[in-house]
Tab-separated table of C-alpha atoms in Angstrom:
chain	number	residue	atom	x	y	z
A	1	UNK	CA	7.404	-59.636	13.382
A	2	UNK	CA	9.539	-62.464	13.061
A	3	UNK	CA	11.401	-63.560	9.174
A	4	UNK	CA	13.188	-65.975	7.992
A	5	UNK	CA	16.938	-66.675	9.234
A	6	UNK	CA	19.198	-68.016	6.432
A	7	UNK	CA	21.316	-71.187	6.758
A	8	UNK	CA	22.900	-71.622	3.006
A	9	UNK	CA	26.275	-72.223	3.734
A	10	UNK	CA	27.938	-71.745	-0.057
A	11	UNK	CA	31.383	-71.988	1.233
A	12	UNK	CA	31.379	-75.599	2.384
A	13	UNK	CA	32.529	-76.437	-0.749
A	14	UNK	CA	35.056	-73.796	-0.852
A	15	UNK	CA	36.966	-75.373	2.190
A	16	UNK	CA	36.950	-78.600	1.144
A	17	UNK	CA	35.852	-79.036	-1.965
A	18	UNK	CA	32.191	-80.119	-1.358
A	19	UNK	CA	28.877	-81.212	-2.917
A	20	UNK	CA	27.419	-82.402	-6.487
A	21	UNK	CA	25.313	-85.125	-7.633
A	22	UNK	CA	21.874	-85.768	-8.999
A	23	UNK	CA	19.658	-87.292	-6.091
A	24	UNK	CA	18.742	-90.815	-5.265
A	25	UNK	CA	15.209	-92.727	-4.657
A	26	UNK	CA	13.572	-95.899	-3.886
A	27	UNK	CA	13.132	-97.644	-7.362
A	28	UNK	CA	9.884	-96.536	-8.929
A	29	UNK	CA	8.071	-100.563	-10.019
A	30	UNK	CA	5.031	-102.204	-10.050
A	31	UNK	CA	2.414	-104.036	-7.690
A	32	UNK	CA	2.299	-104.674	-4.394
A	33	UNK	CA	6.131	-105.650	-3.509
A	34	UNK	CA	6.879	-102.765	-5.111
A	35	UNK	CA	4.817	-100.829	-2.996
A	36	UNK	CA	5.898	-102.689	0.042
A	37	UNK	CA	9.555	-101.623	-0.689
A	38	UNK	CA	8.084	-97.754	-1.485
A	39	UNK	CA	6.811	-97.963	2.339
A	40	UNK	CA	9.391	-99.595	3.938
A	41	UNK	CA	12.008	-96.929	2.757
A	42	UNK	CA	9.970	-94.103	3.686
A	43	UNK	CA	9.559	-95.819	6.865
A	44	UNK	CA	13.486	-95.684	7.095
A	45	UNK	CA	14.012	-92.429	5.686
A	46	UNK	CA	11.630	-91.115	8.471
A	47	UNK	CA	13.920	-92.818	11.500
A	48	UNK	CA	16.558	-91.253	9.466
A	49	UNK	CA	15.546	-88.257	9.654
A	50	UNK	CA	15.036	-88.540	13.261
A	51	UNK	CA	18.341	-89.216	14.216
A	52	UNK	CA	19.638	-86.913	11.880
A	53	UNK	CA	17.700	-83.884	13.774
A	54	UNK	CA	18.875	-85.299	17.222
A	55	UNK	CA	22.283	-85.225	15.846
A	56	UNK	CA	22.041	-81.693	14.557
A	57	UNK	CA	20.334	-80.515	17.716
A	58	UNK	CA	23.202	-81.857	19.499
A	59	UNK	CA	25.676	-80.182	17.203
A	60	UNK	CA	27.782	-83.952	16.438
A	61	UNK	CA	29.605	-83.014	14.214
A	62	UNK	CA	30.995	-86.898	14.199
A	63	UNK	CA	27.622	-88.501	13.667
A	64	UNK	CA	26.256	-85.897	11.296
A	65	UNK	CA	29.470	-86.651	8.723
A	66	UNK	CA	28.157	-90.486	9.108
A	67	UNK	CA	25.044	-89.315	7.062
A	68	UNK	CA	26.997	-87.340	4.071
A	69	UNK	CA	27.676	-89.693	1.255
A	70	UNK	CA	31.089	-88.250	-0.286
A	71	UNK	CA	32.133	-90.758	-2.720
A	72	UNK	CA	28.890	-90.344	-4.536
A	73	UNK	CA	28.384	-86.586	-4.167
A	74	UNK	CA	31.933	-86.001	-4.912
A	75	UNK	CA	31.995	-88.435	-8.393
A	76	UNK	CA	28.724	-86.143	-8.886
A	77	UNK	CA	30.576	-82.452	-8.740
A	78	UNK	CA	33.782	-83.873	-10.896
A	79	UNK	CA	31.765	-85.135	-13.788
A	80	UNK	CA	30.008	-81.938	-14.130
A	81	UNK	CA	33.113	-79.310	-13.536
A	82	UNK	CA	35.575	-81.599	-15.231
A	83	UNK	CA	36.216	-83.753	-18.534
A	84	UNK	CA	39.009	-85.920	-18.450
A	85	UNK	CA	38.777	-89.176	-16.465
A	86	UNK	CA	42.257	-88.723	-14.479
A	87	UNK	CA	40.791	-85.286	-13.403
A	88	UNK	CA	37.832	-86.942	-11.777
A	89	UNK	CA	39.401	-89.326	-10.193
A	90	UNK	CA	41.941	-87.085	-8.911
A	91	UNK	CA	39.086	-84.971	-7.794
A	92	UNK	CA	37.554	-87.680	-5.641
A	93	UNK	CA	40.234	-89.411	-3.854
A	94	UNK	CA	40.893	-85.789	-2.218
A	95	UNK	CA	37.290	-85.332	-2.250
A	96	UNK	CA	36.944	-88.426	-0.189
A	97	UNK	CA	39.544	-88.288	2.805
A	98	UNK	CA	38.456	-88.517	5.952
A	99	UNK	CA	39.286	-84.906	7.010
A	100	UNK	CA	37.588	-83.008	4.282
A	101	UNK	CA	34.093	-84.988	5.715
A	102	UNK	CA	34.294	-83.290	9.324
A	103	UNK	CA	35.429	-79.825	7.500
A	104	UNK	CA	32.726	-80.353	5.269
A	105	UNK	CA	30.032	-80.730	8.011
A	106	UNK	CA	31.302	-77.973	10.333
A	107	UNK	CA	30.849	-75.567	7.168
A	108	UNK	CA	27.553	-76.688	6.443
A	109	UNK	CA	26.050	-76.151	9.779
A	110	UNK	CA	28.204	-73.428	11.135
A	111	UNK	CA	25.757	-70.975	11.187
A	112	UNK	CA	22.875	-73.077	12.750
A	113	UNK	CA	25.737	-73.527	15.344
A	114	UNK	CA	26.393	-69.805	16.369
A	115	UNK	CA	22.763	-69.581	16.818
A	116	UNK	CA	20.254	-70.790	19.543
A	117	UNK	CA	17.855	-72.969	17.369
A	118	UNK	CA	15.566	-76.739	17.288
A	119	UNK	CA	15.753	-78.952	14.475
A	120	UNK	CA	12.027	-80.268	14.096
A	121	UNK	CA	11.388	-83.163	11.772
A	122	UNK	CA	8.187	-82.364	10.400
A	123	UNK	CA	6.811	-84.820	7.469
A	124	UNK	CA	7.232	-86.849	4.694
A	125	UNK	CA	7.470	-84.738	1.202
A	126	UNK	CA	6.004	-86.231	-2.001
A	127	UNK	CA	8.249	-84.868	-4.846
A	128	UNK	CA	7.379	-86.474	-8.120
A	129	UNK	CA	6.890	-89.615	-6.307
A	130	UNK	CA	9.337	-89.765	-3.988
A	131	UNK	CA	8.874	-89.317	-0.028
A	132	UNK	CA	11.864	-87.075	1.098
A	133	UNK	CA	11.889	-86.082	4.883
A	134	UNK	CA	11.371	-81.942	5.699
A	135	UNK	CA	13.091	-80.169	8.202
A	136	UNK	CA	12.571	-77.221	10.365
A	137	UNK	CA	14.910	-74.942	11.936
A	138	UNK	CA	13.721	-72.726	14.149
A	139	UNK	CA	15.471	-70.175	15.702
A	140	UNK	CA	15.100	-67.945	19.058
A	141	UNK	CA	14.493	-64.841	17.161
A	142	UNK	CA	12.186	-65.889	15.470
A	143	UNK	CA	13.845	-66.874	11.977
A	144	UNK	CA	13.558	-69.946	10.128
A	145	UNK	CA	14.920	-72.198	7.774
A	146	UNK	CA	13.593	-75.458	6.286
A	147	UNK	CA	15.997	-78.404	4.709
A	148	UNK	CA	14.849	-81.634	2.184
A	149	UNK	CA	16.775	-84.482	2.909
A	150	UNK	CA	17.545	-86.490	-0.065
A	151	UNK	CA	19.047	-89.812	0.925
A	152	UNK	CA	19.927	-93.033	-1.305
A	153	UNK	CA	18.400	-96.826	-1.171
A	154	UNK	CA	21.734	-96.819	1.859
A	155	UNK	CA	19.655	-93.920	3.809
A	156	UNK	CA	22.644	-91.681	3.244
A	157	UNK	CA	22.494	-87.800	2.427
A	158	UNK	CA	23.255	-87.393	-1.532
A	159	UNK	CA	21.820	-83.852	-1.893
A	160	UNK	CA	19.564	-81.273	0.417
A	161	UNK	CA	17.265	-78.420	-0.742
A	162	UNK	CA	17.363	-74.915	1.507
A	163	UNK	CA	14.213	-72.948	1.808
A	164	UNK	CA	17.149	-70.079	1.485
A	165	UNK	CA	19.158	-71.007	-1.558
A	166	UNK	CA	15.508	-72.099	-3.214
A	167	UNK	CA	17.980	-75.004	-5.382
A	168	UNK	CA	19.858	-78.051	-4.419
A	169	UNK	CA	22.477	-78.034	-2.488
A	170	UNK	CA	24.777	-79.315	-5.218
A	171	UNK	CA	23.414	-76.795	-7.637
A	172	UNK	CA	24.919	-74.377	-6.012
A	173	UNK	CA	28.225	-75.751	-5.006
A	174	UNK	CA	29.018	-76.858	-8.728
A	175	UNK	CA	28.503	-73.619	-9.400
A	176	UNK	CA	31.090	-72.067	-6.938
A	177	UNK	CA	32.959	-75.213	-8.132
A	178	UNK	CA	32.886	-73.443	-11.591
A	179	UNK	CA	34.650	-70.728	-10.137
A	180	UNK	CA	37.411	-71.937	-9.546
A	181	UNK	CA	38.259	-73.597	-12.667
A	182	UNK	CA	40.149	-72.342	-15.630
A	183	UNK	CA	40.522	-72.827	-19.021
A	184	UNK	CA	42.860	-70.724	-21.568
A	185	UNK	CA	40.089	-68.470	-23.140
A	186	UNK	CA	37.771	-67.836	-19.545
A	187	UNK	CA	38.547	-67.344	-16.268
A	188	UNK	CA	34.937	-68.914	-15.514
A	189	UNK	CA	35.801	-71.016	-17.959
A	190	UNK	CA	33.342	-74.135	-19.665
A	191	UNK	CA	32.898	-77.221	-19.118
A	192	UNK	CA	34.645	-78.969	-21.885
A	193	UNK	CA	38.384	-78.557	-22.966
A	194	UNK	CA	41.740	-78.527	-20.194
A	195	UNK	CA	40.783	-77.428	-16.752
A	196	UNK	CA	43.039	-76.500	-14.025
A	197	UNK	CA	42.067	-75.120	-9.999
A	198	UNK	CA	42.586	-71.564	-10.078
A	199	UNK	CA	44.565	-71.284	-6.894
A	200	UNK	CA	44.019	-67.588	-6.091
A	201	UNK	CA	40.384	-67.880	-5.715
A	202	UNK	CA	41.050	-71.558	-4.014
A	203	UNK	CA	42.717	-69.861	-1.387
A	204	UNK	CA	40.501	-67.182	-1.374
A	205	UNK	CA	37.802	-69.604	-0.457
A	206	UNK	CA	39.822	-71.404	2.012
A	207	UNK	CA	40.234	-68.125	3.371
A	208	UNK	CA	36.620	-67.087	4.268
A	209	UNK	CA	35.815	-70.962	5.276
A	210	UNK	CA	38.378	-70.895	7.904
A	211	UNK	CA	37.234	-67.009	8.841
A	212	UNK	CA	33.870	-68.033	9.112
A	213	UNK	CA	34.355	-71.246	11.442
A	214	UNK	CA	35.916	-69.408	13.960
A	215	UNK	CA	33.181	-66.292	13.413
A	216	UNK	CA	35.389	-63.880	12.000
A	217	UNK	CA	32.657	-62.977	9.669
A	218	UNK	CA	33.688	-59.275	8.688
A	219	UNK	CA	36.955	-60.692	7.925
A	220	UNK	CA	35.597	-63.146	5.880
A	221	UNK	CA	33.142	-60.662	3.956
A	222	UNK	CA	36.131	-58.352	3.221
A	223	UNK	CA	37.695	-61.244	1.604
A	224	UNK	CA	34.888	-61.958	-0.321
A	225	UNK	CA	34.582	-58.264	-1.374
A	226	UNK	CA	38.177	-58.755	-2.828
A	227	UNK	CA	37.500	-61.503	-5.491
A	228	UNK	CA	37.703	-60.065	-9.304
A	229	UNK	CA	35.140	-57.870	-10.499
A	230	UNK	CA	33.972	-60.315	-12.540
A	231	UNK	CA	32.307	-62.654	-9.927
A	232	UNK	CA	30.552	-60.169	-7.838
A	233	UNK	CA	27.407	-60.795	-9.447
A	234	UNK	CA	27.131	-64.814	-9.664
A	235	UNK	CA	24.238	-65.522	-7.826
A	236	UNK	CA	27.205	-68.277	-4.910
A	237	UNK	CA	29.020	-65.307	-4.563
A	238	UNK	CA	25.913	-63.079	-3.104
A	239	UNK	CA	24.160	-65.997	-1.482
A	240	UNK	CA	27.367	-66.299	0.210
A	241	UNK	CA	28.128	-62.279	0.682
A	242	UNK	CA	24.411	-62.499	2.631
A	243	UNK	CA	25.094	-64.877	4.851
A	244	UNK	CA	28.357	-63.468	6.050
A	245	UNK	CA	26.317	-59.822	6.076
A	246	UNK	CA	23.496	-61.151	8.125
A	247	UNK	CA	26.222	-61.726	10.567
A	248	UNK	CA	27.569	-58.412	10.366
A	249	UNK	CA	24.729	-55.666	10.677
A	250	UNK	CA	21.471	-55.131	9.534
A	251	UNK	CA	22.530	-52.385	7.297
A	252	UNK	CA	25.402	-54.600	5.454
A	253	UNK	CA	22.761	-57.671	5.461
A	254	UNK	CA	20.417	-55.045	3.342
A	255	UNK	CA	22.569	-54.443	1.204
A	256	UNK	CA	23.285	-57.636	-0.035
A	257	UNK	CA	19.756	-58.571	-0.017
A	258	UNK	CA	19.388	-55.364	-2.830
A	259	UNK	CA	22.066	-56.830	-4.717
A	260	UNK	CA	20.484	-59.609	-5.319
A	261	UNK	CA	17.505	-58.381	-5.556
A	262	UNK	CA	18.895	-56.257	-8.330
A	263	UNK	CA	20.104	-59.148	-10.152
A	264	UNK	CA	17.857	-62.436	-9.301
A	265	UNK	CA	14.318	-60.524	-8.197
A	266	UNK	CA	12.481	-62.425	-10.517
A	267	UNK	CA	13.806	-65.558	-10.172
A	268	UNK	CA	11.993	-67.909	-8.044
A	269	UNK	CA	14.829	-69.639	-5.649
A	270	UNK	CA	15.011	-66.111	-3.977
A	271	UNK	CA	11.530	-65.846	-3.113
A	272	UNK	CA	12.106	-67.108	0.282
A	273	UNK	CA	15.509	-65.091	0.704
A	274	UNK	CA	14.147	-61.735	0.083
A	275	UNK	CA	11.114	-61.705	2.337
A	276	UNK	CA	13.398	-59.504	5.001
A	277	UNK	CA	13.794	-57.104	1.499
A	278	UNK	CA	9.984	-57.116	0.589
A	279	UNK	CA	9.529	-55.914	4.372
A	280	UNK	CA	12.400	-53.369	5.033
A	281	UNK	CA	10.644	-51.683	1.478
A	282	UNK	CA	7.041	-52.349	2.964
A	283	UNK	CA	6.293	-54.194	-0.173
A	284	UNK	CA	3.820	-56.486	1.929
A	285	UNK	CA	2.036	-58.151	-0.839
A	286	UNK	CA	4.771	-59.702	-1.999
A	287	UNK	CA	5.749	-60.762	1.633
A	288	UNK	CA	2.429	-62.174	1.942
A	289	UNK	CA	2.492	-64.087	-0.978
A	290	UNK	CA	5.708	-65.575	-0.641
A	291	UNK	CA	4.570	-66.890	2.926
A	292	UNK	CA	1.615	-68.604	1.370
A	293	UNK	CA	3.851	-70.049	-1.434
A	294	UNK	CA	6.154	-71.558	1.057
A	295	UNK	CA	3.680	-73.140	2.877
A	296	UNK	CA	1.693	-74.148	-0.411
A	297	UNK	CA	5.466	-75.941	-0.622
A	298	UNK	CA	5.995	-77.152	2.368
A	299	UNK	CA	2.864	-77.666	4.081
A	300	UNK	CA	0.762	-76.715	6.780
A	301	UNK	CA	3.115	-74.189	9.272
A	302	UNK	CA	1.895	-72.914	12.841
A	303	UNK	CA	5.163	-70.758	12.192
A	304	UNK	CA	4.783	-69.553	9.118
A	305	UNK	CA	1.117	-68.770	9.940
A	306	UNK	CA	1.898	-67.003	12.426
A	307	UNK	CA	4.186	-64.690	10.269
A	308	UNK	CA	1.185	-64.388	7.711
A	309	UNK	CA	-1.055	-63.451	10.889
A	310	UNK	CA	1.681	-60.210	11.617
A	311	UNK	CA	2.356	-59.504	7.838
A	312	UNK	CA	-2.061	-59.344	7.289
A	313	UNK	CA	-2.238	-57.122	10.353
A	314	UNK	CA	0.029	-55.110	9.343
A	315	UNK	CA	-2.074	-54.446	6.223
A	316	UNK	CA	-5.133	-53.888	8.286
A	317	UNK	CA	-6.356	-57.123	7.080
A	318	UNK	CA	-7.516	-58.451	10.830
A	319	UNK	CA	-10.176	-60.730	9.157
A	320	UNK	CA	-7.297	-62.660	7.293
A	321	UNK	CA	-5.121	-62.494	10.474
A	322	UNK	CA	-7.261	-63.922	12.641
A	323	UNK	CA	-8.340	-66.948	10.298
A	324	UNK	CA	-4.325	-67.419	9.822
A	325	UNK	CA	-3.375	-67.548	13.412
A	326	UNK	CA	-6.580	-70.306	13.859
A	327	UNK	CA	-4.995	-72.243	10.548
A	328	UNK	CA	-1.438	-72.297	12.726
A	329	UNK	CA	-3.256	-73.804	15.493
A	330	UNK	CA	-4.744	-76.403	13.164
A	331	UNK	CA	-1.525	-77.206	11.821
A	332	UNK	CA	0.826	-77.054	15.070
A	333	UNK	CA	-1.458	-77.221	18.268
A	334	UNK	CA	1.417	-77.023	20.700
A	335	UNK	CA	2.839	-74.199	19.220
A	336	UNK	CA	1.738	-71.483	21.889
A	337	UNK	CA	2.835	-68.060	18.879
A	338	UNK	CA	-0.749	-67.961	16.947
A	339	UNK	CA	-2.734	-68.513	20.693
A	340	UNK	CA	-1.141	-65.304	21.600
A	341	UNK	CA	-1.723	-64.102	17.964
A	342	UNK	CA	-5.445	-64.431	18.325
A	343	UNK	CA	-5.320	-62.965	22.177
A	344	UNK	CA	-3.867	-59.585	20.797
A	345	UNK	CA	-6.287	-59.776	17.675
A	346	UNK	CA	-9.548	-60.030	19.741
A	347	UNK	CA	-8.054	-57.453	22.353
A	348	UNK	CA	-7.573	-55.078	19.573
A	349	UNK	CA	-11.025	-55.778	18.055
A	350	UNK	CA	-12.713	-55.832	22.013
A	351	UNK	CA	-13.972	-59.156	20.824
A	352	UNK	CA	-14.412	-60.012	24.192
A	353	UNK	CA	-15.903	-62.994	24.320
A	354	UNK	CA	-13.953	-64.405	21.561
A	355	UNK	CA	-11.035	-63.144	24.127
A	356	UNK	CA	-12.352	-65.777	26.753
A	357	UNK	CA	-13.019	-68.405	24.077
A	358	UNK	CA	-9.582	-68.548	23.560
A	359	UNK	CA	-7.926	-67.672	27.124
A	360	UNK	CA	-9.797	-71.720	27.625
A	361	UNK	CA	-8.625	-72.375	24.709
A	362	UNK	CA	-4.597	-71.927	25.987
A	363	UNK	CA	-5.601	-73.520	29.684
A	364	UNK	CA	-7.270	-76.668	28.055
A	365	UNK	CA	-4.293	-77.049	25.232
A	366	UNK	CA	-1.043	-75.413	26.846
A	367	UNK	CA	-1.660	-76.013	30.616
A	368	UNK	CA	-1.804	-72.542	31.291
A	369	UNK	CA	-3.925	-71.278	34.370
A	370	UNK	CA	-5.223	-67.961	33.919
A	371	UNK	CA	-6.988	-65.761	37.168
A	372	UNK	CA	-8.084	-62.185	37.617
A	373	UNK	CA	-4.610	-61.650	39.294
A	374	UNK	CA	-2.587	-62.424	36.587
A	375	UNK	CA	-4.170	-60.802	33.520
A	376	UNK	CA	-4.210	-57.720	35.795
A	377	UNK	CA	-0.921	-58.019	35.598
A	378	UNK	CA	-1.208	-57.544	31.691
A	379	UNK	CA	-1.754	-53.795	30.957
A	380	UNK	CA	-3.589	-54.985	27.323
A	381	UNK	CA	-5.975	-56.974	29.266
A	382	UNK	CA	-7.576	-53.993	31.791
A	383	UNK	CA	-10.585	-53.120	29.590
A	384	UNK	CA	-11.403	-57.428	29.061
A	385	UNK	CA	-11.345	-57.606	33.196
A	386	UNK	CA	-13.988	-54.819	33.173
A	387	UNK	CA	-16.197	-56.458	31.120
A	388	UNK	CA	-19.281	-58.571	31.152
A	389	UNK	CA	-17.617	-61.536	29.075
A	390	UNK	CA	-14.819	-61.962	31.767
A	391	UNK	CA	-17.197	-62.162	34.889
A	392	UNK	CA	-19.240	-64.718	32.883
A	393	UNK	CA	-15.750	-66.808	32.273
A	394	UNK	CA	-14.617	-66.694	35.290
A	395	UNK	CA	-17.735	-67.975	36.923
A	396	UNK	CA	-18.043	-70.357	34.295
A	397	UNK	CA	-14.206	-71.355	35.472
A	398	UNK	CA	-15.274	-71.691	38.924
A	399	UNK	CA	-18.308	-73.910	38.013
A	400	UNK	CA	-16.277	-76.085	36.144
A	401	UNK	CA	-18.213	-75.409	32.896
């Protein structure tokens, strides 16, 4: 059974001081020029999006930082974390130099990097309105991660939503912005009144961004595990403790995944995170539902299908299996997971002839070219070669019906 892979990289910001702004959109007006303009920038947001994934695919680091807008994200994290004008603009011109952009972009898709995965553009979002592009990321083993773009009138990056984190980008980074600020009465502090960087936890986080780039990741956690007391619990702190875990072992990854479900379970951002949790504790309805809520989000998902296919057969829910593997090959035809979904299914069920159905099926859609030889070869196909059902397909194969 394959789950979800996670992406969130909290500690971009903490290397370089990274994201915050609320996101841009094509103006909202009236009548047809209006709607002209509406088109033409989802039009460009799409091509956008395009390159984007071709750059991402190709790991450029170079063109990927071409797509970040830092002057306006970085104006965007100062007002919120800081009061006094000086401050902010303080906070920008470093925000803004040329080597905090690569650093930046290096932290944010470091661990896509360290994995074999495909960046798949895969539609046009309406939220509220506005047409923002989605983004798969598939990985080898199986995991997955899905990123909203959300790019300015200039078709530049101002903000991105993980299927992981469940909040904007810049949500969370002001937050582990917050951090390191301090004020005379809190080490959290608030967001009025003198501010100052607190430079132990600066350095702390400059520390497990530099660990992490080069994949020291138990380094990095241990580090992590050594900030106060008091920020063990802020929901940066264990996104980031579960990325470095997941990186680590499966029992550490756990165990971060408990903490926060101990302390955000019923908050809906984690919904996607914690389907590995729901699992490990067997709590399937809840793993089933958060599939369907992701693709009620998302859309249509031969992926996530097929991980609602596994999760209802695992239930003994075949019925509901079988009609979600057929709704992944509705949504993604070329995706060959829910063909082999519905092979094992019918095999299970000796649905035979529902078995041949969809052994054409896979020749006529994937190219595949199936004989008496090779499913012999298959020890799960032995009673479907014996039967009635396969000597009627295979002379209907050699009539040409």
């Amino acid at each position: 059974m394959k789950y979800p892979k996670i992406l969130f990289p909290v500690s971009l910001l903490l290397a370089s001081f990274c994201l915050s702004t609320a996101p841009l959109s094509a103006q909202q007006m009236g009548g047809s020029e209006a709607q002209q303009q509406k088109v033409s920038f989802q039009q460009q947001s799409m091509q956008t999006a395009v390159d984007f994934v071709d750059a991402l695919n190709r790991q450029d680091l170079t063109k990927l930082s071409q797509y970040i807008d830092l002057n306006t994200i970085g104006t965007g994290i100062a007002t919120r974390v800081l009061s006094k004008q000086q401050d902010i603009n303080d906070f920008v011109s470093g925000f803004t130099q040329p080597q905090n952009q690569t650093k930046m972009v290096q932290n944010m898709f470091s661990s896509v990097f360290q994995d074999n995965f495909h960046a798949q553009f895969m539609r046009m979002l309406n939220e509220g309105g506005v047409e923002r592009p989605l983004i798969r990321i598939s990985y080898q083993d199986g995991g997955l991660e899905y990123l909203i773009l959300y790019l300015s009138e200039q078709q530049k990056i101002v903000d991105t939503y993980m299927a992981t984190s469940g909040k904007l980008m810049t949500d969370a980074l002001t937050q582990a912005t917050s951090l390191m600020i301090n004020t005379d009465d809190s080490f959290l502090g608030r967001v009025l009144g003198s501010k100052k960087i607190d430079k132990d936890i600066l350095e702390s986080f400059n520390q497990i961004g530099s660990l992490r780039r080069s994949g020291n990741f138990e380094q990095a956690f241990q580090v992590l595990k050594s900030l106060p007391e008091s920020l063990q619990k802020e929901r940066v702190i264990i996104d980031l403790g579960v990325v470095l875990a997941q990186s680590i072992s499966d029992e550490e990854y756990m165990k971060q995944l408990t903490l926060l479900a101990d302390n955000f379970a019923n908050d809906p951002s984690t919904q996607f995170l914690l389907i590995d949790y729901y699992v490990v504790k067997e709590d399937f309805q809840k793993v089933i539902s958060s599939i369907y809520n992701v693709i009620e989000r998302f859309g249509p998902d031969g992926h996530l299908y097929e991980l609602a296919a596994n999760v209802h057969h695992t239930m003994g829910k075949i019925d509901l299996s079988i009609n979600a593997s057929k709704k992944g090959i509705n949504a993604e035809p070329d995706y060959e997971g829910n063909y082999w979904m519905l092979n094992y299914l019918y095999l299970e069920s000796r649905d035979f002839a529902a078995v041949a159905a969809n052994l054409s099926q896979i020749e006529q859609k994937l190219g595949y070219e199936f004989s008496r030889e090779s499913l012999a070869q298959e020890e799960m196909f032995k009673e479907f070669i014996q039967s009635d059902e396969f000597d009627q397909w295979l002379k209907n194969k050699s009539d040409g019906a």
